[in-house]
XYZ file of C-alpha atoms in Angstrom:
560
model
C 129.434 -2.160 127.566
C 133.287 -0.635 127.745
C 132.824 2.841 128.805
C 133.623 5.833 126.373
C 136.243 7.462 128.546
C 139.753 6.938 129.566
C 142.115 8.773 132.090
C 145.249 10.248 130.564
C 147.843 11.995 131.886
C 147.660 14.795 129.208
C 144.452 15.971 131.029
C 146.528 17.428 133.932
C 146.678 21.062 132.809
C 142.889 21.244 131.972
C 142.287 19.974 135.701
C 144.901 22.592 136.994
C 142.859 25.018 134.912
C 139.071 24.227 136.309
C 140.731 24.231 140.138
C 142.046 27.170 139.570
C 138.854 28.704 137.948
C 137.091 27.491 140.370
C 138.048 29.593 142.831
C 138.380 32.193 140.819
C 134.721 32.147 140.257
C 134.193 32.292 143.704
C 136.307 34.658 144.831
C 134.931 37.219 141.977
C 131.331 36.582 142.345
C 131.552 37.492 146.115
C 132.731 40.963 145.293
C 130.626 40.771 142.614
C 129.958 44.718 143.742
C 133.412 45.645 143.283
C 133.684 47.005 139.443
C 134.728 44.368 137.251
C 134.029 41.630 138.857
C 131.246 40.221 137.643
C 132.011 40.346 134.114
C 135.584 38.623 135.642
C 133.012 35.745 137.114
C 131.537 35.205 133.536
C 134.668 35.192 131.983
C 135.789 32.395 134.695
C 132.674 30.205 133.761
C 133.295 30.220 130.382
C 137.025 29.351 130.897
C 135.923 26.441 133.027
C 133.400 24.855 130.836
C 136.088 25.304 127.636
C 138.743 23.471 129.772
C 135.966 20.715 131.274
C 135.535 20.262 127.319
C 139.300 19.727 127.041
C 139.318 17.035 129.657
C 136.461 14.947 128.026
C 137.715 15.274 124.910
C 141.182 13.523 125.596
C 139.444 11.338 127.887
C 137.160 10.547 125.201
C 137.631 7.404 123.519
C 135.306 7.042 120.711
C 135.767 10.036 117.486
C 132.639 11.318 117.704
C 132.746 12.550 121.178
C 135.640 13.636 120.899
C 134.295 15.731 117.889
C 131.285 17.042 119.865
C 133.851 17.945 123.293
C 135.559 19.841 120.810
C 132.865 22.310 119.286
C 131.758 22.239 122.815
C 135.029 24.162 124.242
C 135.055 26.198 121.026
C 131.172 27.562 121.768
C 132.974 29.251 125.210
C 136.128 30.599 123.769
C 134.988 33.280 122.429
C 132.484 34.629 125.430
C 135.352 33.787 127.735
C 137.569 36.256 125.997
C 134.787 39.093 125.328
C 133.963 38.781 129.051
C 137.889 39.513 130.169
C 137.271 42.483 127.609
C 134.261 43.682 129.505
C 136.062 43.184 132.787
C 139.210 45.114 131.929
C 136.625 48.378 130.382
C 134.383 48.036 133.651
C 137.325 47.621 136.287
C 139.306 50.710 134.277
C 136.231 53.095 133.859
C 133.433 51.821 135.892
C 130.366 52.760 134.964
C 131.213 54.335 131.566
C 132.035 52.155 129.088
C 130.282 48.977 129.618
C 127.082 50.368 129.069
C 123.972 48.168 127.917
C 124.719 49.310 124.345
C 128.411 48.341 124.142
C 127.764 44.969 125.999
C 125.024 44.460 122.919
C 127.804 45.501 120.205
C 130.626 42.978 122.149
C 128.288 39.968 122.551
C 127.456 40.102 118.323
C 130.473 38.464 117.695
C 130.485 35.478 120.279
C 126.517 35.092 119.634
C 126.909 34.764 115.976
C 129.977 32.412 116.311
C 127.430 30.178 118.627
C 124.539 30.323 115.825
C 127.605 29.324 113.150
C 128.976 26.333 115.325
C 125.468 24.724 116.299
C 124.235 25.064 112.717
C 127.862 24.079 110.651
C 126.656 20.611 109.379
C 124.231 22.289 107.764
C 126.566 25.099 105.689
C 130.297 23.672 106.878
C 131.122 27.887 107.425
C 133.021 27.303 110.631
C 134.576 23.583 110.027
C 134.828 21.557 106.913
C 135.796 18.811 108.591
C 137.515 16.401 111.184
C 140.508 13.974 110.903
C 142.524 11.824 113.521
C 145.956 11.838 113.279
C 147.085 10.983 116.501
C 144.898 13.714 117.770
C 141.931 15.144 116.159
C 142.811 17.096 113.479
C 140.522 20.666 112.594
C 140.130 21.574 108.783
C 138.879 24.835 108.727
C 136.232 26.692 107.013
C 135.776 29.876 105.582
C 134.586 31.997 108.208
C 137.581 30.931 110.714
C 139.765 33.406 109.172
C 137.268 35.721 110.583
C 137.001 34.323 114.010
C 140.478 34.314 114.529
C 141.333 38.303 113.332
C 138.039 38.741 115.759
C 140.634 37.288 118.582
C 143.720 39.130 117.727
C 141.288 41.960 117.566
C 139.834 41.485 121.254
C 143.753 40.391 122.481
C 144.975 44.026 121.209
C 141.650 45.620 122.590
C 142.916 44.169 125.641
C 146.430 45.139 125.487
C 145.141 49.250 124.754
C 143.523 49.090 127.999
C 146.134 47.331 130.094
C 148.954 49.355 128.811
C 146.733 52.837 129.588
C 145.860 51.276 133.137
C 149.814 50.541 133.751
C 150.828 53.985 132.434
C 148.199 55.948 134.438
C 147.570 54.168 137.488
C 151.125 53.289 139.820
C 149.627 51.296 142.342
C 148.310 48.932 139.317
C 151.042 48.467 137.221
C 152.347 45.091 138.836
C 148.546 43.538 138.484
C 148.220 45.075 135.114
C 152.130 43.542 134.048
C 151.353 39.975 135.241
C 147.949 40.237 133.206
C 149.479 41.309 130.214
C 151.515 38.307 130.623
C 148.816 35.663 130.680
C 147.050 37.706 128.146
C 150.038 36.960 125.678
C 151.004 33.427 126.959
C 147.477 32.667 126.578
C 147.098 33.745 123.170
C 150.006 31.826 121.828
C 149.420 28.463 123.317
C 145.712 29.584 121.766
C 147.516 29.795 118.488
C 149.893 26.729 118.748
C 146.558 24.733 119.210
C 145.090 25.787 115.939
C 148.411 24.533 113.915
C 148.796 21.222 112.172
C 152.254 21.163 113.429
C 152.036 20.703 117.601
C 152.419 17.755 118.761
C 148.761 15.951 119.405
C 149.035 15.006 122.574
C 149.480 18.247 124.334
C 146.500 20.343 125.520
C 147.998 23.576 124.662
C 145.181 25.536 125.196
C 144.818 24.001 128.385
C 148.097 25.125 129.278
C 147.889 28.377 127.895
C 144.524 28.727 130.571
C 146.095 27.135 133.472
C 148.798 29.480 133.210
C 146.495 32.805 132.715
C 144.528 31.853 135.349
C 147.796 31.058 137.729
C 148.451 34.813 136.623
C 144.830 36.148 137.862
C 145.407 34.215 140.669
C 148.520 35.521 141.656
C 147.040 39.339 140.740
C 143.570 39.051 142.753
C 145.098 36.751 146.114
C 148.372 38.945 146.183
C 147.311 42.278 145.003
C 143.801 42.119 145.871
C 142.663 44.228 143.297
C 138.679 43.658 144.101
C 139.751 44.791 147.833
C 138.096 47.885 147.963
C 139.775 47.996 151.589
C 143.112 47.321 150.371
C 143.115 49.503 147.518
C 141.876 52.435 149.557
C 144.659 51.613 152.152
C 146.913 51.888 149.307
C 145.429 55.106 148.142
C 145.423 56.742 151.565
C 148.845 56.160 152.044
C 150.374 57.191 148.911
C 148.040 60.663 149.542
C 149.012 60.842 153.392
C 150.210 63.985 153.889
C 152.493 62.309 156.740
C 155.521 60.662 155.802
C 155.451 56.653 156.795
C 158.695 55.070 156.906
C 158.122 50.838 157.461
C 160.718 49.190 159.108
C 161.747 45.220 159.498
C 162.639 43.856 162.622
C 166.172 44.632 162.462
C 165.655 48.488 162.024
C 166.113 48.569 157.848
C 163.786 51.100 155.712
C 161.309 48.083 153.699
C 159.055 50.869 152.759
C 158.972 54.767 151.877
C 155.472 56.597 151.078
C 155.853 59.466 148.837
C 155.667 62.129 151.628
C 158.496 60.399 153.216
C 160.449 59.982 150.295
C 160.201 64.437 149.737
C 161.100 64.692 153.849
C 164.044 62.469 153.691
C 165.211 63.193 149.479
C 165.222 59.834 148.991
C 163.851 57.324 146.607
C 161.527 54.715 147.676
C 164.000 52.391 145.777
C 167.228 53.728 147.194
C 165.914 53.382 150.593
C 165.419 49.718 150.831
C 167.712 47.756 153.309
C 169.200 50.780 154.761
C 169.180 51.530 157.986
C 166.842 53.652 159.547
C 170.002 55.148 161.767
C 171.908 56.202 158.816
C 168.792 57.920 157.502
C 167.472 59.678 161.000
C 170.604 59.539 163.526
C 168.003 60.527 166.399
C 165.808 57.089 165.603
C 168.909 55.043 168.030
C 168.065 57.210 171.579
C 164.245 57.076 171.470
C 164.078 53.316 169.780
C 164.479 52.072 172.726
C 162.025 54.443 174.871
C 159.029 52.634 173.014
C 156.713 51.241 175.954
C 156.192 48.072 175.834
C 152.800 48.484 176.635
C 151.044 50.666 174.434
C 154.054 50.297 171.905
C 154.889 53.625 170.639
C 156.743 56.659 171.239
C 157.450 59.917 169.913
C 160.211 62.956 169.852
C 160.909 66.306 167.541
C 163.282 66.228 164.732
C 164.276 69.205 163.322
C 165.551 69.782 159.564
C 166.668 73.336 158.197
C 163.738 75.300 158.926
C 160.843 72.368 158.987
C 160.005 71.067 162.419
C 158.829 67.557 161.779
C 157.243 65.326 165.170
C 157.855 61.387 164.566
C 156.061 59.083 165.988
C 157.194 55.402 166.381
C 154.951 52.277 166.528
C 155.417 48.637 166.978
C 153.997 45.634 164.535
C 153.285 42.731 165.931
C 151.198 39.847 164.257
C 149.030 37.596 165.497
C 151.443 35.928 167.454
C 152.406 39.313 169.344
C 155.548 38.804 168.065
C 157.004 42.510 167.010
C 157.909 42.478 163.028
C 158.964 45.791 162.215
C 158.062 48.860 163.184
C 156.036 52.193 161.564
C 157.938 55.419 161.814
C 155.426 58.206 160.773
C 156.985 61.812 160.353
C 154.518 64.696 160.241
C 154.988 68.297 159.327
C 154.389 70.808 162.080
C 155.844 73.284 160.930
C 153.046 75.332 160.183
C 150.880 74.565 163.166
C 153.856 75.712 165.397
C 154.172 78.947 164.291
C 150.591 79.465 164.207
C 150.557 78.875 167.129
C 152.935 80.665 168.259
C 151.531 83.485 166.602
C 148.787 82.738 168.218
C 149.956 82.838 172.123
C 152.180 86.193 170.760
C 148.795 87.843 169.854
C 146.976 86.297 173.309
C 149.785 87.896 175.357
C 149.677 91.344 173.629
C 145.807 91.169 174.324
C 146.491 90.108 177.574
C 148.951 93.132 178.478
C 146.241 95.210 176.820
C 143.533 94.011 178.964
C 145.447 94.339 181.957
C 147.092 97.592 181.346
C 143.508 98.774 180.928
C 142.524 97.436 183.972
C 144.875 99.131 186.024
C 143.980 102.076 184.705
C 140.690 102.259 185.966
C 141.474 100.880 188.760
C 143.472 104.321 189.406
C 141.104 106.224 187.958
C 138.156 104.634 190.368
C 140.685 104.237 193.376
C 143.374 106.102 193.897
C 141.937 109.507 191.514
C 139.378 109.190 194.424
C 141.893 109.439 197.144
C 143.835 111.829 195.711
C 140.603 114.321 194.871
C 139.795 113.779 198.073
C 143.244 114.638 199.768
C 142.926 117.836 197.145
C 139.653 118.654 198.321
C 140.958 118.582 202.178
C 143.461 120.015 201.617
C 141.766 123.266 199.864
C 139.456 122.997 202.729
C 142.225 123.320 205.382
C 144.030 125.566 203.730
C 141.229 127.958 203.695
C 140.651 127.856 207.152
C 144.258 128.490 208.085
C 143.700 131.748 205.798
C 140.722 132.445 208.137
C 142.716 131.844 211.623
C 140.617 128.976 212.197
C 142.883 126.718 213.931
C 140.547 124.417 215.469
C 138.303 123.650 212.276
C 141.552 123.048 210.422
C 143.070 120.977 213.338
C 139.979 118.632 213.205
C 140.511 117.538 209.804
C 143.460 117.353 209.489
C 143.080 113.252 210.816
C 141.236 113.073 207.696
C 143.665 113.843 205.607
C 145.976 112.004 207.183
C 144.238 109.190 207.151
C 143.100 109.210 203.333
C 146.811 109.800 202.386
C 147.691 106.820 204.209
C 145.428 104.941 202.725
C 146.115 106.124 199.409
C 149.917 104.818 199.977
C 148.005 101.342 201.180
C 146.548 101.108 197.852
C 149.643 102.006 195.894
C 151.527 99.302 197.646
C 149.100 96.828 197.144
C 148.968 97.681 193.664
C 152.027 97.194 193.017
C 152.287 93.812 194.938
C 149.218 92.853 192.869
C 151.221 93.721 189.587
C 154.310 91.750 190.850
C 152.483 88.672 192.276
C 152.632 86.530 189.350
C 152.042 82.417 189.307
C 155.335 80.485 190.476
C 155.844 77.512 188.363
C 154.373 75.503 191.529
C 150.783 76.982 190.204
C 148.189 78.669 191.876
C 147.749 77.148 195.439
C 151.607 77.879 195.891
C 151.514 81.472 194.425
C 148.259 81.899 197.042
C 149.955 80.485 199.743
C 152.664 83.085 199.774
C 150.474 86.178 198.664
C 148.181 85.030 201.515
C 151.265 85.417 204.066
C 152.379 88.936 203.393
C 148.490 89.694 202.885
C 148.350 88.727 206.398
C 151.441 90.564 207.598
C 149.918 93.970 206.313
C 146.148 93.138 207.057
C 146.233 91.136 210.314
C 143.170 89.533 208.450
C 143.137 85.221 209.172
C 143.307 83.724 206.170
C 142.548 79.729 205.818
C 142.757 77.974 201.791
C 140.652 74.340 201.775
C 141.299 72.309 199.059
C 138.445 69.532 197.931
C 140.191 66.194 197.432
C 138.790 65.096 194.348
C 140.153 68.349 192.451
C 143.282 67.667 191.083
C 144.700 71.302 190.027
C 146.863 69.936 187.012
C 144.331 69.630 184.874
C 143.405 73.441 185.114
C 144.727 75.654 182.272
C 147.436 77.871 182.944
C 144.929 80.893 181.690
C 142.594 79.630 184.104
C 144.771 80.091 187.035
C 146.260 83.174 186.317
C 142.566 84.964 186.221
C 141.691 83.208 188.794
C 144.584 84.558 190.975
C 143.965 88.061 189.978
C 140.129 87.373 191.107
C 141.543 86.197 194.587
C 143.404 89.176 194.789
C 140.680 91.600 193.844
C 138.615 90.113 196.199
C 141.187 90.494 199.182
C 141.453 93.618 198.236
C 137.735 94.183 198.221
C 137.639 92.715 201.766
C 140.284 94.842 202.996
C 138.835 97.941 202.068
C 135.558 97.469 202.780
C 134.728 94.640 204.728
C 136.410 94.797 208.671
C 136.628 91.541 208.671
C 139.027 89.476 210.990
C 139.025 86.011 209.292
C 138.535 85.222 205.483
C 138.180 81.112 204.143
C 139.111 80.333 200.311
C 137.013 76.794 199.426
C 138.682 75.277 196.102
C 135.979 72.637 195.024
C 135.188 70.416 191.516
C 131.390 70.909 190.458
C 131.351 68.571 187.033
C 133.741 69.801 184.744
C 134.380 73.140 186.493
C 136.774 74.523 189.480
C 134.275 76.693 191.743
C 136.653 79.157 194.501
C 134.352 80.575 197.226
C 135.500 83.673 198.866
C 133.836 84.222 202.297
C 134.591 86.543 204.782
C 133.401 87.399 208.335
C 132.380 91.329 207.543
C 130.361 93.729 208.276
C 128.293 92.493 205.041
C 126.190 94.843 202.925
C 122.493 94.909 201.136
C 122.804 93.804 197.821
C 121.718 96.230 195.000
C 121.725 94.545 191.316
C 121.400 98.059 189.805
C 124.143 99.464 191.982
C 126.261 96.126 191.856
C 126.395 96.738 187.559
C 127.740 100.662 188.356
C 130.827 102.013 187.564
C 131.423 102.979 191.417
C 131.467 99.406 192.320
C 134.400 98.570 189.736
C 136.061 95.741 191.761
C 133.461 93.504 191.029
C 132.958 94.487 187.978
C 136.389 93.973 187.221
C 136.059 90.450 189.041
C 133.166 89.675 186.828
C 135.115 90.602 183.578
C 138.259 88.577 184.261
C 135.900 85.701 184.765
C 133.794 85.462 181.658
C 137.099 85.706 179.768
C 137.814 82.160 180.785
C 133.716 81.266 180.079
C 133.037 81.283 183.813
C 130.578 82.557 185.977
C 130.515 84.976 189.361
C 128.408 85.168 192.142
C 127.887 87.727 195.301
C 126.129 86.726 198.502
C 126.041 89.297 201.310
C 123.939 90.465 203.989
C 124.397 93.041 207.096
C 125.982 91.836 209.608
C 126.859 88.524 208.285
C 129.786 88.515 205.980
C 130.401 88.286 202.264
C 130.554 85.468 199.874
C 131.685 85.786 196.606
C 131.915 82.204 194.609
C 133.827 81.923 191.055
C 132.965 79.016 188.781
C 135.078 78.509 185.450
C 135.061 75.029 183.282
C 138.332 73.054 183.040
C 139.430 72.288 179.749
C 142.173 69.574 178.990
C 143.069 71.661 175.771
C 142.945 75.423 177.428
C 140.321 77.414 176.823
């Protein structure tokens, strides 16, 4: 028995056509998720059983299967084409207009085409009849006039939607233009089939599906449309608010977002294969600063009145080998003179706070002395009016004394208010406030340092109240304490510098209520300056054995 089939070469194209729908069934169906898709898959499986129908029909030796191969590819031509419809609504508008009514309205056509090409021998609607004249010939009955105005319908249905998508969607107008182009191609080798006058031998349909689905090829593997990843990559980057410059290997401009294109008033077309040193003169001296390492680097650029910071990266691919480079320019503009503002308002508090502060500290200090020196003063001068000598002579010391001490306090005021933080930081500013501290004081003073702290990482804030603790406290001592030796510990607890002040004294019983009163306004001055920078102060003191007073304030990497 000879067997009904034969290989020809005219069945290339339809095997081009089910390879390539092959995997575009695959590839759709797995991001069958990703709007459009699935209706894409459909449309795929349709296409590949109407081309498997083309091969066994010119394979087919005998008429009558080649008869039956050929209402077999006709029973999918029209569900292949409604499906592309129903992909190119549901990929467009997702979830609006391929609802369960629509997809009911779309799938009368292609159903009743079905119902009129299983039942024609019985009515002859859709074919009169077959012929073979070289190739099997179609004669057509009445209804095809109807089934083919139902495909020019669906191919301009088609073209609406693709021409809306390529009008209002940028990043899809290359996709949409190479679909448009299989859409037409495939309709006029669709066409070309149904005439008397093509040459028999020539699967034109089969052509005219191999090269559509070369065309969604090219559109899903190239511009991965179903890439949800991709597409939001794509989205992001034409919304960054940071201009992104991509450059090749040899330092020439391959790609401009639109950000970038505003910064630099250029055109992402004008821009291509120029070089990025005629467009940023600065890019040549800190190209070559990238580290090699962590592959970037970045520098200010200033133009007009916009402050911009670049930042340059290396691409590499998988071979580490570096293929261009991404130049990102962002905007800070804005955020520097904010915060600028922001340090302009932080000093005038500052000066505020402070000028306030030494304002009661003459008020509680030297007021004191000097209502004291009036009060002696009064006192003496009454007694001179009296002709007592003797009373007036004994306090007279007093007075002396208290003015003296009075100019103490001035002086050390004043060195307070002109001690400021050397750009060594605080253990250097310390060290030589510590020296004349000494000189006037003959107080011992000793600073220990724990290893593990490592004082750049404290704010500048945090050192300069911390400094004018340090002082307060010497000053407290001074006053107060008659002590011959004082030791300043600099430790790390966690994530906070603790400073403990401890002194050899005369001490004192602590008294919380007293402590919090106005007449003990060094501390409380201590205690203010501290919780400005969110840290904490503590006293220790007893009679007899000294003072401790220990400072705790968290270090911040960002200032406080």
């Amino acid at each position: 028995m000879r067997f009904p089939y034969a290989f020809s070469l005219n069945i290339w194209p339809s095997i081009l056509a089910s390879l390539l729908l092959v995997g575009l069934v695959a590839f759709s169906f797995r991001h069958r998720r990703t709007p459009g898709a699935l209706p894409f898959s459909f449309a795929c499986i349709f296409g590949l059983c109407w081309t498997l129908g083309a091969i066994f029909e010119f394979s087919a030796i005998d008429i009558g299967l080649k008869i039956f191969w050929r209402k077999f590819q006709v029973v999918f031509q029209l569900p292949s084409a409604t499906a592309i419809t129903c992909f190119l609504l549901e990929y467009t508008w997702p979830k609006r207009w391929l609802t369960r009514r629509n997809l009911f309205i779309l799938s009368i056509a292609p159903t009743l085409a079905i119902l009129l090409i299983i039942t024609n021998n019985f009515h002859h609607l859709f074919w009169e009849g077959f012929s073979f004249d070289g190739g099997l010939v179609v004669i057509h009955g009445p209804v095809m006039k109807y089934f083919l105005a139902y495909v020019l319908l669906n191919f301009l249905n088609n073209l609406v939607i693709v021409v809306w998508l390529f009008i209002h969607s940028p990043h899809n107008r290359w996709p949409m233009a190479i679909i448009l182009v299989g859409q037409i191609m495939m309709r006029l080798f669709f066409f070309i089939d149904l005439t008397d006058r093509a040459p028999r031998d020539v699967q034109y349909s089969a052509v005219g599906i191999a090269f559509t689905s070369l065309m969604y090829a090219i559109v899903f593997f190239r511009f991965h449309i179903f890439g949800p990843i991709t597409l939001a990559r794509r989205v992001v980057i034409e919304q960054l608010p940071i201009g992104m410059i991509v450059l090749d290997d040899q330092g020439k401009i391959r790609n401009l977002n639109p950000t970038a294109e505003e910064i630099l008033k250029l055109s992402n077309k004008d821009s291509k294969g120029l070089a990025i040193q005629k467009v940023l003169p600065s890019y040549t001296q800190h190209s070559s600063g990238v580290d090699e390492e962590i592959g970037k680097e970045s520098w200010d650029f200033v133009d007009g009145d916009r402050n911009y910071q670049l930042s340059l990266s290396v691409l590499q691919d998988w071979r580490d080998t570096q293929v261009g480079q991404l130049l990102l320019m962002e905007d800070v503009t804005n955020q520097r003179l904010a915060r600028k503002k922001i340090l302009e308002q932080q000093r005038v508090v500052s000066t505020l706070q402070e000028r306030e502060m030494i304002a009661r500290e003459l008020h509680d200090d030297l007021a004191q002395v000097f209502a004291f020196i009036d009060t002696q003063g009064q006192t003496i001068q009454r007694l001179l009016d009296r002709g007592d000598l003797i009373s007036a002579q004994k306090l007279l010391p007093r007075l002396i004394e208290a003015a003296r001490n009075g100019e103490v306090d001035v002086r050390e005021a004043i060195r307070g208010m002109r001690s400021t933080l050397s750009k060594d930081g605080l253990l250097r500013s310390l060290n030589d406030y510590l020296v004349e501290f000494e000189k006037n004081t003959t107080i011992q003073t000793e600073i220990i340092k724990s290893e593990i702290l490592e004082m750049s990482q404290v704010p500048d804030i945090v050192e300069v109240q911390l400094f004018r603790i340090l002082q307060e406290a010497l000053t407290n001592i001074r006053k107060h304490a008659n002590a011959t030796k004082v030791q300043i510990n600099f430790e790390k607890v966690d994530t906070s510098i603790c400073v403990l002040v401890m002194d050899d004294g005369k001490g004192f019983e602590i008294n919380e209520s007293k402590l919090s009163a106005r007449n003990h306004y060094g501390l409380s001055m201590m205690r203010e300056r501290a919780e400005a920078i969110g840290g904490t102060i503590n006293l220790t003191s007893q009679p007899g054995q000294g003072t401790e007073i220990k400072v705790c304030v968290p270090i911040m990497k960002d200032g406080l």
